[in-house]
Short mmCIF file of N, CA and C in Angstrom, two decimals:
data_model
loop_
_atom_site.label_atom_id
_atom_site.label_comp_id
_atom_site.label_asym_id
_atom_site.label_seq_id
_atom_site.Cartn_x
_atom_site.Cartn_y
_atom_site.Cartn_z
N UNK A 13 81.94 -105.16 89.74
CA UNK A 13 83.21 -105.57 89.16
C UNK A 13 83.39 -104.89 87.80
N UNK A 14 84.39 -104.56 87.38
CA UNK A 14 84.75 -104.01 86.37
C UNK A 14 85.35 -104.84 85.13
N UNK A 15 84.66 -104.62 83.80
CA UNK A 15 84.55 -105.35 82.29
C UNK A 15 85.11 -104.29 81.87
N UNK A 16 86.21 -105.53 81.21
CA UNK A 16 86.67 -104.89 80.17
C UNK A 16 86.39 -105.43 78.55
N UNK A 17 85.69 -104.65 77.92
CA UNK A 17 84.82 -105.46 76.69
C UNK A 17 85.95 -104.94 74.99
N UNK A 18 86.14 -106.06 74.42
CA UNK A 18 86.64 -105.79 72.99
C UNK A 18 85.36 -105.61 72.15
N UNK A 19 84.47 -105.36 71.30
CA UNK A 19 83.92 -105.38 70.33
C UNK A 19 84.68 -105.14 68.70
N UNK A 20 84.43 -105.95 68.25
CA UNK A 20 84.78 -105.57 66.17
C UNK A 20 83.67 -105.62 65.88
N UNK A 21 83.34 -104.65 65.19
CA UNK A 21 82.05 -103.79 64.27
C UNK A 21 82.55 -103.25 62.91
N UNK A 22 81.29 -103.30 62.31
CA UNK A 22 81.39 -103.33 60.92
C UNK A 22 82.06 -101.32 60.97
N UNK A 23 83.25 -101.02 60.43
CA UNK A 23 83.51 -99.42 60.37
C UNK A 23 82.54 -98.65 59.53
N UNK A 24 81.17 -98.68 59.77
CA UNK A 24 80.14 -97.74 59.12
C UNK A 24 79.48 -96.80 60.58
N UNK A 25 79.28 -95.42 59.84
CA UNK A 25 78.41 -94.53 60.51
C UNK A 25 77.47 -95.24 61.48
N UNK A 26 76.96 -94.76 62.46
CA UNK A 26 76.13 -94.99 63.25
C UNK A 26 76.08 -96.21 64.45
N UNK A 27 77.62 -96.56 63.97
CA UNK A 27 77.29 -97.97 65.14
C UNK A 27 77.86 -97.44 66.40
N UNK A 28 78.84 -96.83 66.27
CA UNK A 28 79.13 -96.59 68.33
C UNK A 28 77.52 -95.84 69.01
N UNK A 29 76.61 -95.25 68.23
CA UNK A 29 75.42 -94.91 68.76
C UNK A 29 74.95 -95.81 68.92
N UNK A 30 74.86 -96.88 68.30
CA UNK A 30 73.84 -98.00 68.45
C UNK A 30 74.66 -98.46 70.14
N UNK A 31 76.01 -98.70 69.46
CA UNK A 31 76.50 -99.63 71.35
C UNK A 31 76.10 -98.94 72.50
N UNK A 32 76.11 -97.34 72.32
CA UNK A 32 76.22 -96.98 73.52
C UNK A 32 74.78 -96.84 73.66
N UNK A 33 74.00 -97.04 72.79
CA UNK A 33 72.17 -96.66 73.38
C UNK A 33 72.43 -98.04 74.05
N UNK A 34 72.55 -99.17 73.55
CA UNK A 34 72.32 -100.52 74.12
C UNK A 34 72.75 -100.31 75.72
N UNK A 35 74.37 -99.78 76.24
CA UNK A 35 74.41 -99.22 77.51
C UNK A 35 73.35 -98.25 78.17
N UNK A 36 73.08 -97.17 77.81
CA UNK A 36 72.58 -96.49 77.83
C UNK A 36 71.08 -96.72 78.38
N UNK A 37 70.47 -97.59 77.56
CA UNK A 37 68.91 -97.73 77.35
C UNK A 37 68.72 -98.90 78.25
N UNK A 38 69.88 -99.28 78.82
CA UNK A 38 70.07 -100.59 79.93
C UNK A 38 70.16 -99.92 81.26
N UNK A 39 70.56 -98.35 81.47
CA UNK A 39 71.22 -98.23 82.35
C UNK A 39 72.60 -98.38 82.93
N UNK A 40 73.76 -98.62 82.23
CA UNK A 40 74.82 -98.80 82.66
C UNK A 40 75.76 -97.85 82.00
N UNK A 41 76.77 -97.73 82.31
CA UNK A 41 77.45 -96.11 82.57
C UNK A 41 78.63 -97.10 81.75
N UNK A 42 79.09 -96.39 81.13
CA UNK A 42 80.71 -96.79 79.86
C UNK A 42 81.60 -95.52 80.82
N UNK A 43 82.51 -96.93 81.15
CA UNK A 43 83.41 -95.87 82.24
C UNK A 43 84.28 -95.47 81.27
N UNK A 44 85.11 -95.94 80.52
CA UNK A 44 85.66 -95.45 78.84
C UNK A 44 85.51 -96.32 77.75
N UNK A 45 86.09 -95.41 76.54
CA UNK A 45 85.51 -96.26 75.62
C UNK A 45 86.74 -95.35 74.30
N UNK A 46 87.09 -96.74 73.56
CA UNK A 46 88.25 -96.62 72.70
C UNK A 46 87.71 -96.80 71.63
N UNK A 47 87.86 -96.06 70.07
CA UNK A 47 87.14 -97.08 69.40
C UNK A 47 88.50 -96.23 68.02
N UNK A 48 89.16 -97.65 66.88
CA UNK A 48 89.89 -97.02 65.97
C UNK A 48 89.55 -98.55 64.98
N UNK A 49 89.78 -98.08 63.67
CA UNK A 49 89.77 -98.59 62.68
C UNK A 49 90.95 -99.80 62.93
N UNK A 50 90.90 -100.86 62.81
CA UNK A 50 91.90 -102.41 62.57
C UNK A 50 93.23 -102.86 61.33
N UNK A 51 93.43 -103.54 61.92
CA UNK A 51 94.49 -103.92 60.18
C UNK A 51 93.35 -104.11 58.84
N UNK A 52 92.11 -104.24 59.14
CA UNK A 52 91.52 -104.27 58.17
C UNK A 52 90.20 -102.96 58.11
N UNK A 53 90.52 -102.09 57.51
CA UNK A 53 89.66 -100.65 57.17
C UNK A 53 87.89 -101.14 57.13
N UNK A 54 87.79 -102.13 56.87
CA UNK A 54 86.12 -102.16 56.88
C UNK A 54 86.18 -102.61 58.36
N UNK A 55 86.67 -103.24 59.42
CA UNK A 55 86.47 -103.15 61.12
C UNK A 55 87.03 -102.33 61.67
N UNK A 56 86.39 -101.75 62.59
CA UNK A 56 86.99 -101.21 63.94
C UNK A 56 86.86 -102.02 65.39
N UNK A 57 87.86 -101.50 65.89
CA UNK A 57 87.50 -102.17 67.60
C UNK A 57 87.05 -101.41 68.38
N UNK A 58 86.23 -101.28 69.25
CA UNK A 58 85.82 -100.58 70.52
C UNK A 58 86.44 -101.61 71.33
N UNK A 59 87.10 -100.54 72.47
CA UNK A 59 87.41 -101.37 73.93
C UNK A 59 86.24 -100.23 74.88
N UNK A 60 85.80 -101.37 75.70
CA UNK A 60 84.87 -100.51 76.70
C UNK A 60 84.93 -100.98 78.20
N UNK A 61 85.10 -99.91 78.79
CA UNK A 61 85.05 -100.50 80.22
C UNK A 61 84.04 -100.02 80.72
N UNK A 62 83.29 -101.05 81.69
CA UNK A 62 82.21 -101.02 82.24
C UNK A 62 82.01 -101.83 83.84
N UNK A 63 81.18 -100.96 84.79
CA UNK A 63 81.06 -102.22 85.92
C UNK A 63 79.71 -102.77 85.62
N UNK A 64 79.49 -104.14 86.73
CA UNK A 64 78.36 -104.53 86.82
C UNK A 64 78.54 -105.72 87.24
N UNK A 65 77.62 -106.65 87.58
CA UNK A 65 78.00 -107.90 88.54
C UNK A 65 77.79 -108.61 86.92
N UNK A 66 78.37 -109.91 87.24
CA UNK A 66 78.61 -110.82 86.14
C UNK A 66 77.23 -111.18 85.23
N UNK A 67 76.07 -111.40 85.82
CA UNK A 67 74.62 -111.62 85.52
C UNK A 67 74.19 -110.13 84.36
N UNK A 68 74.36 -109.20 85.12
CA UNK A 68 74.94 -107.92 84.00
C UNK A 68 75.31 -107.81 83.25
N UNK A 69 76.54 -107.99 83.12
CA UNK A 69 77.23 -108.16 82.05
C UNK A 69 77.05 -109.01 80.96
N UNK A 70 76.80 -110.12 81.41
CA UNK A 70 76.08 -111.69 80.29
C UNK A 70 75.54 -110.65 79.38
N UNK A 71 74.12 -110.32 80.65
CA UNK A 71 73.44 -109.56 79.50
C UNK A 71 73.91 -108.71 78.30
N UNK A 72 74.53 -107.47 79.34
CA UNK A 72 75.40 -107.18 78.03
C UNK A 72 75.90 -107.28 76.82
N UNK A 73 76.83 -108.74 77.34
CA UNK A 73 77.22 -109.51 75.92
C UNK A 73 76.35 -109.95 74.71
N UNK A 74 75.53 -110.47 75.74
CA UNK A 74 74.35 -111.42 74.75
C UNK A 74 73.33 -110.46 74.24
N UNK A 75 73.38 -108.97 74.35
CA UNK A 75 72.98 -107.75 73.66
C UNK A 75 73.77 -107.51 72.72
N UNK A 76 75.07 -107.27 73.30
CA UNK A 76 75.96 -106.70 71.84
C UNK A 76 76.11 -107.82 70.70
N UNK A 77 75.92 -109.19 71.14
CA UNK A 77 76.05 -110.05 69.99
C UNK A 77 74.78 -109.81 68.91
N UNK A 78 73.34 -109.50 69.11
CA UNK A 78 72.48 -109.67 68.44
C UNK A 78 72.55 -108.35 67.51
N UNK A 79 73.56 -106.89 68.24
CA UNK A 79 73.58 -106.08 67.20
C UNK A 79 74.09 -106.30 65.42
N UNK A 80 73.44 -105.91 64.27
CA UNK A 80 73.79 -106.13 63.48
C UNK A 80 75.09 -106.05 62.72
N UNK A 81 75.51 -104.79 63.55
CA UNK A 81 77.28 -104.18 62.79
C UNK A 81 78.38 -105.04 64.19
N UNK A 82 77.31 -105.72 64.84
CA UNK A 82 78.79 -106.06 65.62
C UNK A 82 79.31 -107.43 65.02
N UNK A 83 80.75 -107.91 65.21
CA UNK A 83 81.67 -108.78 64.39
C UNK A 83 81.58 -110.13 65.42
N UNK A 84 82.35 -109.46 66.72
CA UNK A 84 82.87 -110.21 67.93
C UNK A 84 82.86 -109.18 68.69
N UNK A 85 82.38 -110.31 70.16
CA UNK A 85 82.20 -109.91 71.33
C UNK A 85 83.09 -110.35 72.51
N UNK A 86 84.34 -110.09 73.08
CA UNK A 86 85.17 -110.76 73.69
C UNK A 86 85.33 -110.02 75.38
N UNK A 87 84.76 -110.29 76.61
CA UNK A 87 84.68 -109.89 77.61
C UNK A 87 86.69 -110.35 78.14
N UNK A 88 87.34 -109.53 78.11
CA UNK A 88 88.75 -109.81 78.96
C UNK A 88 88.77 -109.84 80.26
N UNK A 89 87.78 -109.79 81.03
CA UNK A 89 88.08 -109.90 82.52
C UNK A 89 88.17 -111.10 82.76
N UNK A 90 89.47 -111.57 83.58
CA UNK A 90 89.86 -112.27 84.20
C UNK A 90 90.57 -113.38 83.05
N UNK A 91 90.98 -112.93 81.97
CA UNK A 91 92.14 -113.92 80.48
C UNK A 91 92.73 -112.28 80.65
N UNK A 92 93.92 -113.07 79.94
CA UNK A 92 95.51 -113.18 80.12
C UNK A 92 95.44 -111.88 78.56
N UNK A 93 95.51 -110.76 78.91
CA UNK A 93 95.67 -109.55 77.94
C UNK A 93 96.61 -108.49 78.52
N UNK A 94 97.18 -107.51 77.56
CA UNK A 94 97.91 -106.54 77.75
C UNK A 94 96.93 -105.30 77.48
N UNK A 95 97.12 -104.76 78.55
CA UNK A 95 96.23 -103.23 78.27
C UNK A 95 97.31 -102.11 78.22
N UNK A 96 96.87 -100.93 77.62
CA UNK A 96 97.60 -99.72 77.97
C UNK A 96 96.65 -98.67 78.00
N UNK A 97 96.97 -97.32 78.41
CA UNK A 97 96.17 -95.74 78.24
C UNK A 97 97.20 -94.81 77.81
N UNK A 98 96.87 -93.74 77.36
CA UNK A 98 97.70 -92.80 76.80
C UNK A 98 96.84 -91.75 77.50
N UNK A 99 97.57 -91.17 78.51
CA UNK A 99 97.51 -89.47 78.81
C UNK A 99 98.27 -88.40 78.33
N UNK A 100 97.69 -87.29 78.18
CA UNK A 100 98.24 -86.43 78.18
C UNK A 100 98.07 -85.32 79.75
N UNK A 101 98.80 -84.85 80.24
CA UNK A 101 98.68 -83.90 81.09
C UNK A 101 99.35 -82.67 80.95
N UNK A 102 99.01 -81.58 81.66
CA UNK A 102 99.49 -80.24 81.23
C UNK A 102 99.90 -80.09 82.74
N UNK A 103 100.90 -79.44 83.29
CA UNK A 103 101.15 -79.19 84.72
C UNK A 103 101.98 -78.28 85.12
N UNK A 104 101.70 -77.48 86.06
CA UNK A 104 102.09 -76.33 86.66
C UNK A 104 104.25 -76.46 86.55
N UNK A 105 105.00 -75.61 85.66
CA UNK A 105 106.14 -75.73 85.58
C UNK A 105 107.20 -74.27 85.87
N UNK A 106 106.88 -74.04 87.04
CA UNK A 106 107.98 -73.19 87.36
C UNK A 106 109.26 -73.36 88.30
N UNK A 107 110.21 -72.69 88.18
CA UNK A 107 111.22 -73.12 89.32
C UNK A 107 110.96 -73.80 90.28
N UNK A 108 110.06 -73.97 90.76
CA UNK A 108 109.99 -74.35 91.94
C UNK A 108 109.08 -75.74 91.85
N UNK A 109 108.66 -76.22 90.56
CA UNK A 109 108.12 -77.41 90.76
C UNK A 109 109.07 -78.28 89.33
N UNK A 110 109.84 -77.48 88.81
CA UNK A 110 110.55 -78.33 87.49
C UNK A 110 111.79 -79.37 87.86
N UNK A 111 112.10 -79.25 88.62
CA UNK A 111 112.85 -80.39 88.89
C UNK A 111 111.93 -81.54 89.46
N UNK A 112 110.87 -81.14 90.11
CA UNK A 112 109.93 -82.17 90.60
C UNK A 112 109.16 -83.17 89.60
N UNK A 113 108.94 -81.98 88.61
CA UNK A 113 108.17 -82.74 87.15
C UNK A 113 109.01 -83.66 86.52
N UNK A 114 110.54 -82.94 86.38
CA UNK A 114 111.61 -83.71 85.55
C UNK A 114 111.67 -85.00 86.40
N UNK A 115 111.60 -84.75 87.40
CA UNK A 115 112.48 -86.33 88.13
C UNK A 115 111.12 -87.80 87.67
N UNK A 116 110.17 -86.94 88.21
CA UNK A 116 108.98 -87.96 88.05
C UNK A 116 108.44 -88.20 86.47
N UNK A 117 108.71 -87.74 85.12
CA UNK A 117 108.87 -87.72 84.00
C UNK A 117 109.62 -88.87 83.79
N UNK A 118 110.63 -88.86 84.28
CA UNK A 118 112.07 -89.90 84.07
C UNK A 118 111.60 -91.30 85.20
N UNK A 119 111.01 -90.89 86.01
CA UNK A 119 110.59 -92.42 86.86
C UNK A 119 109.68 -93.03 85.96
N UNK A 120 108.90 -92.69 85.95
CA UNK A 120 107.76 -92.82 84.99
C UNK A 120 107.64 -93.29 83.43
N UNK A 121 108.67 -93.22 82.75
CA UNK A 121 109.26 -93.07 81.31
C UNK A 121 108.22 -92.14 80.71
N UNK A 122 107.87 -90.81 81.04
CA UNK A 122 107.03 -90.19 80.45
C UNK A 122 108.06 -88.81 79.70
N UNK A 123 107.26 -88.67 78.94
CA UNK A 123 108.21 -87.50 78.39
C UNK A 123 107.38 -86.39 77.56
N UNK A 124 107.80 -85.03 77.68
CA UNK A 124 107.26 -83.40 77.32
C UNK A 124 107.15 -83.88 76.19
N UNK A 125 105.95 -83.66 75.80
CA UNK A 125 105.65 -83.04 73.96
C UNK A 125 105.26 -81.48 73.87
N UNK A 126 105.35 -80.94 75.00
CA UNK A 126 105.01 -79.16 74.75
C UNK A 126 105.18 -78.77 75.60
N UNK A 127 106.19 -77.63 75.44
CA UNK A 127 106.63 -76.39 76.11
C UNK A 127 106.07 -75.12 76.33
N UNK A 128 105.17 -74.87 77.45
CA UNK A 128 104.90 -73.39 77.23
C UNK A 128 105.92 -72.37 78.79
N UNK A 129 105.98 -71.27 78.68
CA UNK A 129 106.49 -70.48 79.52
C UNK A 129 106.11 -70.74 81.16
N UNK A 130 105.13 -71.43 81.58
CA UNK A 130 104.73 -72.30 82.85
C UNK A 130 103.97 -73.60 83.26
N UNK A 131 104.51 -74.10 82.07
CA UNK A 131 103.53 -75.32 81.93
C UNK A 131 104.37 -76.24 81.13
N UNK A 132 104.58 -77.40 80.90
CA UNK A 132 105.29 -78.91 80.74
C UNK A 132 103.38 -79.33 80.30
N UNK A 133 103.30 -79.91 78.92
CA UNK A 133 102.35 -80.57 78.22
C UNK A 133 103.28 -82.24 78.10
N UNK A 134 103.10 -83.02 78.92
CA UNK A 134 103.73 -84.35 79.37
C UNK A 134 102.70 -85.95 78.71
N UNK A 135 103.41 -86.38 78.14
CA UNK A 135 102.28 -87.59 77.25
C UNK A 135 103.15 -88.87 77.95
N UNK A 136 102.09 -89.90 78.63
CA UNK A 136 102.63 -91.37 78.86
C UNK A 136 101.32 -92.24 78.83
N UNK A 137 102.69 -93.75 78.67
CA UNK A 137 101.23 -94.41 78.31
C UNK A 137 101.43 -95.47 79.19
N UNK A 138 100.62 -96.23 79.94
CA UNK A 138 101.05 -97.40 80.63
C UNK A 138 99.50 -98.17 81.07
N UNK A 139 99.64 -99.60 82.07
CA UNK A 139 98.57 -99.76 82.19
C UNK A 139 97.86 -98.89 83.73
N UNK A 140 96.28 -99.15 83.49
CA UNK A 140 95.78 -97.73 84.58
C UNK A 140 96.31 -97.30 86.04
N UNK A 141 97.17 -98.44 86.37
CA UNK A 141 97.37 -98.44 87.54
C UNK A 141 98.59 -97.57 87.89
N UNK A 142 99.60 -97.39 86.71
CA UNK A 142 100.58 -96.57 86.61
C UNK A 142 100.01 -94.92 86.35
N UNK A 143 99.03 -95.01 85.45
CA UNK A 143 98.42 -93.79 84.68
C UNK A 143 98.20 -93.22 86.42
N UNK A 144 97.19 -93.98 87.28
CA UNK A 144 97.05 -93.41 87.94
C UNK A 144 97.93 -92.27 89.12
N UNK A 145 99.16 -93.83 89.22
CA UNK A 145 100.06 -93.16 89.97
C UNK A 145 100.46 -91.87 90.01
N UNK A 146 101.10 -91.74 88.51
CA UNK A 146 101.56 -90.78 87.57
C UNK A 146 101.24 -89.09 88.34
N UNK A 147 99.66 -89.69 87.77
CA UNK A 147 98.77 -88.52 88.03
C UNK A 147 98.56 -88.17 89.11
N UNK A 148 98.77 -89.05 90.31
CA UNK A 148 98.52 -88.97 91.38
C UNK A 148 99.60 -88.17 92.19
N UNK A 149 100.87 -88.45 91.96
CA UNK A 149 102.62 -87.53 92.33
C UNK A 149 102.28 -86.77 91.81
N UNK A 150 101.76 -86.19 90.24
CA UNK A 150 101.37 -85.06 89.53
C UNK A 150 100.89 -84.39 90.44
N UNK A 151 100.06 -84.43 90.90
CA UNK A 151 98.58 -83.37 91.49
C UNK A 151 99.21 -82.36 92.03
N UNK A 152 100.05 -82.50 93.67
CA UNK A 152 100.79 -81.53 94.70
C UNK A 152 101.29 -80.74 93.65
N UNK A 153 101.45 -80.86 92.24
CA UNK A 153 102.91 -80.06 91.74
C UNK A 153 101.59 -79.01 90.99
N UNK A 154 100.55 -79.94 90.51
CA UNK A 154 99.59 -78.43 89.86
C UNK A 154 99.51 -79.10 88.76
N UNK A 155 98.34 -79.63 88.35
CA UNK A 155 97.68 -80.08 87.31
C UNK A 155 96.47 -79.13 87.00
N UNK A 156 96.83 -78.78 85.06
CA UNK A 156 96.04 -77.69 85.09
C UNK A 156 94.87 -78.25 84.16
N UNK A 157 95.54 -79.53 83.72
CA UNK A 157 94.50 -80.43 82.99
C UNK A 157 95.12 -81.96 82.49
N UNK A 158 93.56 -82.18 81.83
CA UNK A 158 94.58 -83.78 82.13
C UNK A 158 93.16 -84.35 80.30
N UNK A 159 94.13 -85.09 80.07
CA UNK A 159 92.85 -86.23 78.44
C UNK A 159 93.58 -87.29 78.47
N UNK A 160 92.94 -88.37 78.65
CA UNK A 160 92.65 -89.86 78.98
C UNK A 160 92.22 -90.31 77.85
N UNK A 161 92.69 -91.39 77.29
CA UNK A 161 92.32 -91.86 75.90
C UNK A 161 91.28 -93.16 76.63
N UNK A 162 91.13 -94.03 77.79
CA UNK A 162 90.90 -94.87 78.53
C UNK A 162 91.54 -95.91 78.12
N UNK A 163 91.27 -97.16 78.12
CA UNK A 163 92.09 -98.36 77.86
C UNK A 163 91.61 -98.97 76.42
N UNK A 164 92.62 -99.43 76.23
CA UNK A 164 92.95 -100.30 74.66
C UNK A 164 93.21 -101.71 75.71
N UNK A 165 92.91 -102.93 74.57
CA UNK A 165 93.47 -103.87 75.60
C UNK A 165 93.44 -105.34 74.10
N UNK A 166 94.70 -106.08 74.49
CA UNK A 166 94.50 -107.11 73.45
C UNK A 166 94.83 -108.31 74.01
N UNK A 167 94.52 -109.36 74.08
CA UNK A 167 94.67 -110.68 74.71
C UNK A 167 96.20 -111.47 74.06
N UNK A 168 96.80 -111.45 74.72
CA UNK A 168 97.93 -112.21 74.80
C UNK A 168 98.65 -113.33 73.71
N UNK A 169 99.49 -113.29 73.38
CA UNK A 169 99.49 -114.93 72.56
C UNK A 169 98.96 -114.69 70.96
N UNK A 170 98.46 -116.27 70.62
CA UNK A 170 97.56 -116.10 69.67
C UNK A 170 96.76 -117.26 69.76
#
């Protein structure tokens, strides 16, 4: 099953090494991983997604809590949060596939940030299931590359 993990950590050098040895040195694979400074400059958040059966994961948690730079430990699977991803993709744009890109750009609410002479550089952000889509109508037309920020995610309410 797939975790989706918030961490707040102290914003000093060396701590996303520390989280990810803790994955790492466990064996478990960080399917992505977000990490930016907060409304407050001394925290950052990491969002991390990860699988593993629930017994796993505990562990997990009850690892990342004993690290020293970590703040809070908040597992979102299965509570009430808003996620998003931000892609960028680059994709094959000649006559013969630009009306295809345009139409699905506009389904999509995605829109060009770069123009080159056969190529549409296209940025959207949504949650993964759209990202995927996206990318997925993309492909037939010629994807010549693709950067995935992975998921951000914040729990609902207050």
């Amino acid at each position: 099953m797939r975790h989706t993990i918030s961490i707040l950590v102290e914003n000093e050098f060396g701590v996303l090494s520390r989280v990810a040895g803790l994955f790492s040195g466990r064996g478990f694979n960080i399917e992505s991983l977000c990490v930016a400074e907060t409304e407050d400059p001394q925290v950052s958040r990491m969002t991390i997604v990860t699988s593993g059966n629930d017994q796993i994961v505990e562990q997990i948690l009850k690892q990342l809590n004993k690290l020293i730079p970590v703040l809070k430990v908040v597992d979102f699977t299965g509570t009430d949060t808003v996620d998003r991803e931000l892609v960028l993709v680059k994709v094959k744009a000649d006559n013969d596939t630009k009306p295809e890109v345009l139409r699905l750009i506009d389904i999509f609410r995605a829109k060009i940030v770069d123009v080159a002479p056969r190529a549409y550089t296209i940025e959207m952000t949504g949650g993964e299931g759209k990202v995927n889509a996206f990318l997925q109508m993309l492909r037939p037309l010629g994807i010549k590359d693709i950067v995935r920020t992975g998921k951000v995610a914040i729990s609902r309410g207050m």
